[in-house]
Amino acid sequence: MANPIIQFIDIHKSYQNGAQPVTALEAVNLSLHAGDFATVIGPSGGGKTTLLNLLAGLDLPDRGQIILNGRKVSDLSDHDLTLLRRKEIGIVFQFFNLMPTLTVMENVELPLLLAHSSKTDGQRIETLLNYVGLWHRADSFPAELSGGEMQRIAIARALVHQPDILLADEPTGNLDSENGMKILDLMKQASVDFQTTVILVTHNPQVAKIGNRHFEIRDGKLTDKTP
């Protein structure tokens, strides 16, 4: 079997709440491969946000080792971590986070510009907008879109730089159940078509059933619930 795309080895993370230390993650181990679709369910304060921040390279553990795409995160400089996020990680948020003054096409193009691409790939953008079924909305602005359409654009934006890892933070939390299922189906298909490793955090038991890997996080401890 190929090496894992993501490895957490005995990860510990705590924060100070005034004078009181709070354990966010305790002895967390995780191994995911290319094309895995993992869901992580847990209550607020259980460690989901901390887990995502570590995966995105926005924070570092107190103890343990994180290996992303064969590289130890602790060995990377701040500059290298920024490049990792821009080139190898895509993020889908609950509230879409589209730029209101940019068109749909410009929003999808933005990660390529941030990565300082010498030129952006218009054909790739068109292909992705067709993939999410919204090429006809290329010149529209976010305010002209429905919630489901905005989330589909957010997925296209997250995939445009062809990341190895896609992080999804409650991506259906701001959608009705019908549009939520469409978004989940799209993300599941994208993990197969692009061989992207997806990690989706949620508090919804129905959402947690999708994918091929299932975890629960509670009081900082991650438990593998994969059948």
XYZ file of C-alpha atoms in Angstrom:
227
model
C 0.000 0.000 0.000
C 1.170 3.528 -0.756
C 2.336 5.754 2.065
C -0.392 7.700 3.868
C -1.136 11.246 2.742
C -1.904 12.215 6.357
C -0.359 10.821 9.534
C -0.925 11.972 13.103
C 1.374 10.156 15.507
C 0.544 10.518 19.219
C -0.607 14.135 18.854
C -1.190 16.203 21.997
C -2.448 19.792 22.028
C -3.567 21.985 24.917
C -4.446 25.640 25.411
C -4.513 27.998 28.338
C -7.927 29.135 29.549
C -6.811 31.778 31.978
C -4.587 29.942 34.424
C -6.194 26.588 33.615
C -4.764 24.377 30.829
C -7.405 22.786 28.598
C -6.627 19.594 26.675
C -7.819 19.937 23.058
C -6.294 16.736 21.666
C -4.897 13.797 23.608
C -2.815 10.980 22.074
C -4.470 11.296 18.650
C -3.370 8.866 15.941
C -4.675 9.073 12.382
C -3.654 7.623 9.024
C -5.398 8.453 5.734
C -4.521 7.575 2.132
C -5.168 9.181 -1.239
C -8.880 9.125 -2.053
C -10.039 8.450 1.502
C -13.168 10.319 2.560
C -13.082 10.645 6.333
C -15.778 12.135 8.542
C -15.125 13.283 12.088
C -18.147 13.764 14.337
C -18.095 15.356 17.741
C -19.687 17.965 19.993
C -18.642 21.603 20.221
C -15.446 21.835 22.226
C -14.566 18.215 21.507
C -11.472 19.001 19.422
C -12.791 19.224 15.847
C -11.533 22.752 15.192
C -8.132 22.003 16.697
C -7.844 18.928 14.485
C -8.607 20.987 11.362
C -6.172 23.734 12.366
C -3.394 21.179 12.741
C -4.269 19.562 9.413
C -4.163 22.963 7.712
C -0.794 23.819 9.245
C -2.343 26.766 11.092
C -1.208 25.390 14.439
C 1.413 22.960 15.703
C 1.060 20.197 18.307
C 2.653 20.311 21.734
C 3.858 16.741 21.290
C 3.745 14.139 18.556
C 4.409 14.164 14.836
C 2.273 15.297 11.906
C 3.317 14.055 8.469
C 1.565 15.487 5.405
C 2.504 14.104 2.002
C 5.652 12.558 3.420
C 6.904 15.740 5.111
C 7.142 16.377 8.830
C 5.183 19.551 9.507
C 7.487 20.419 12.415
C 10.399 20.643 9.940
C 8.679 23.254 7.763
C 9.285 26.984 8.042
C 6.392 29.448 8.204
C 6.969 30.173 4.516
C 6.869 26.476 3.643
C 3.668 26.039 5.685
C 2.070 28.883 3.733
C 3.051 27.224 0.458
C 1.664 23.915 1.744
C -1.724 25.515 2.391
C -1.783 27.325 -0.939
C -0.716 24.418 -3.120
C -1.620 21.145 -1.399
C -4.634 21.874 0.816
C -8.137 23.053 -0.095
C -10.671 24.226 2.486
C -14.477 24.376 2.309
C -16.184 26.447 4.997
C -19.687 26.378 6.457
C -20.350 29.996 5.438
C -18.799 29.733 1.945
C -16.322 32.651 2.426
C -16.652 33.822 -1.170
C -15.391 37.312 -1.998
C -18.545 39.382 -2.624
C -16.895 41.818 -5.063
C -15.514 39.049 -7.289
C -17.430 37.085 -9.905
C -17.825 33.314 -9.634
C -14.960 32.795 -12.076
C -12.732 35.243 -10.197
C -13.508 33.550 -6.873
C -12.468 30.172 -8.266
C -9.340 31.713 -9.775
C -8.259 33.340 -6.494
C -6.209 30.427 -5.041
C -4.133 30.337 -8.221
C -3.372 34.045 -7.894
C -2.490 33.655 -4.201
C -0.110 30.853 -5.134
C 1.648 33.325 -7.441
C 0.980 31.282 -10.551
C 2.650 32.926 -13.531
C -0.638 32.555 -15.321
C -3.969 31.100 -14.335
C -5.498 28.209 -16.214
C -8.797 29.390 -17.683
C -9.531 25.932 -19.072
C -9.119 24.354 -15.626
C -11.507 26.899 -14.110
C -14.075 26.271 -16.839
C -13.725 22.500 -16.361
C -14.297 22.794 -12.614
C -17.290 25.097 -13.000
C -18.768 22.582 -15.426
C -17.927 19.834 -12.923
C -20.015 21.542 -10.228
C -22.710 22.420 -12.791
C -22.293 26.194 -12.653
C -20.327 27.312 -15.730
C -23.405 29.306 -16.740
C -22.909 31.334 -13.532
C -19.272 32.269 -14.280
C -19.987 36.010 -14.521
C -22.423 36.160 -11.579
C -21.587 37.576 -8.152
C -22.082 35.609 -4.903
C -25.096 37.714 -3.879
C -26.890 36.437 -6.982
C -26.444 32.768 -6.003
C -28.382 30.433 -3.734
C -26.683 28.879 -0.706
C -26.265 25.570 -2.501
C -24.733 27.297 -5.532
C -22.314 29.242 -3.330
C -21.140 26.051 -1.661
C -20.612 24.369 -5.034
C -18.500 27.358 -6.084
C -16.572 27.065 -2.812
C -15.823 23.426 -3.656
C -14.619 24.386 -7.133
C -12.390 27.050 -5.575
C -10.984 24.515 -3.091
C -10.140 22.098 -5.913
C -8.757 24.536 -8.500
C -5.121 24.168 -7.428
C -5.496 20.374 -7.449
C -4.850 19.833 -3.719
C -3.997 16.450 -2.256
C -6.032 17.237 0.867
C -9.498 18.795 1.118
C -10.696 19.972 4.544
C -14.408 20.619 5.046
C -15.659 22.458 8.120
C -19.405 21.745 8.554
C -19.935 22.270 4.785
C -23.677 21.498 4.964
C -24.361 23.348 8.205
C -25.782 26.421 6.460
C -27.870 24.509 3.892
C -31.245 22.777 3.845
C -31.218 18.971 3.791
C -31.736 18.641 0.015
C -28.882 20.976 -0.908
C -26.784 19.498 1.869
C -27.051 16.026 0.335
C -26.122 17.404 -3.091
C -22.980 18.957 -1.611
C -22.049 15.712 0.146
C -22.551 13.714 -3.051
C -20.402 16.211 -4.954
C -17.592 16.046 -2.414
C -17.719 12.256 -2.319
C -17.491 12.108 -6.116
C -14.656 14.643 -6.144
C -12.633 12.499 -3.729
C -12.847 9.675 -6.277
C -12.375 11.721 -9.451
C -9.449 13.800 -8.155
C -8.013 11.214 -5.715
C -8.206 13.906 -3.059
C -8.118 12.910 0.598
C -11.157 14.525 2.240
C -11.592 15.206 5.953
C -15.023 16.526 6.881
C -15.920 17.550 10.437
C -19.544 17.643 11.513
C -21.912 17.370 14.464
C -24.605 15.764 12.261
C -24.899 11.937 12.583
C -26.400 11.631 9.088
C -23.513 13.521 7.497
C -21.043 11.408 9.484
C -22.262 8.243 7.692
C -20.839 9.184 4.291
C -17.336 8.310 3.122
C -15.201 5.261 3.781
C -13.589 6.280 7.088
C -15.501 7.363 10.176
C -14.172 8.870 13.389
C -15.568 10.351 16.570
C -13.782 12.998 18.597
C -14.801 13.677 22.166
C -12.883 15.356 24.979
C -9.839 15.503 22.707
C -9.729 11.755 22.029
C -10.181 10.429 18.480
C -11.819 7.031 18.034
C -11.931 5.125 14.746
C -15.556 4.126 14.100
C -14.966 2.696 10.622
C -16.997 -0.527 10.249
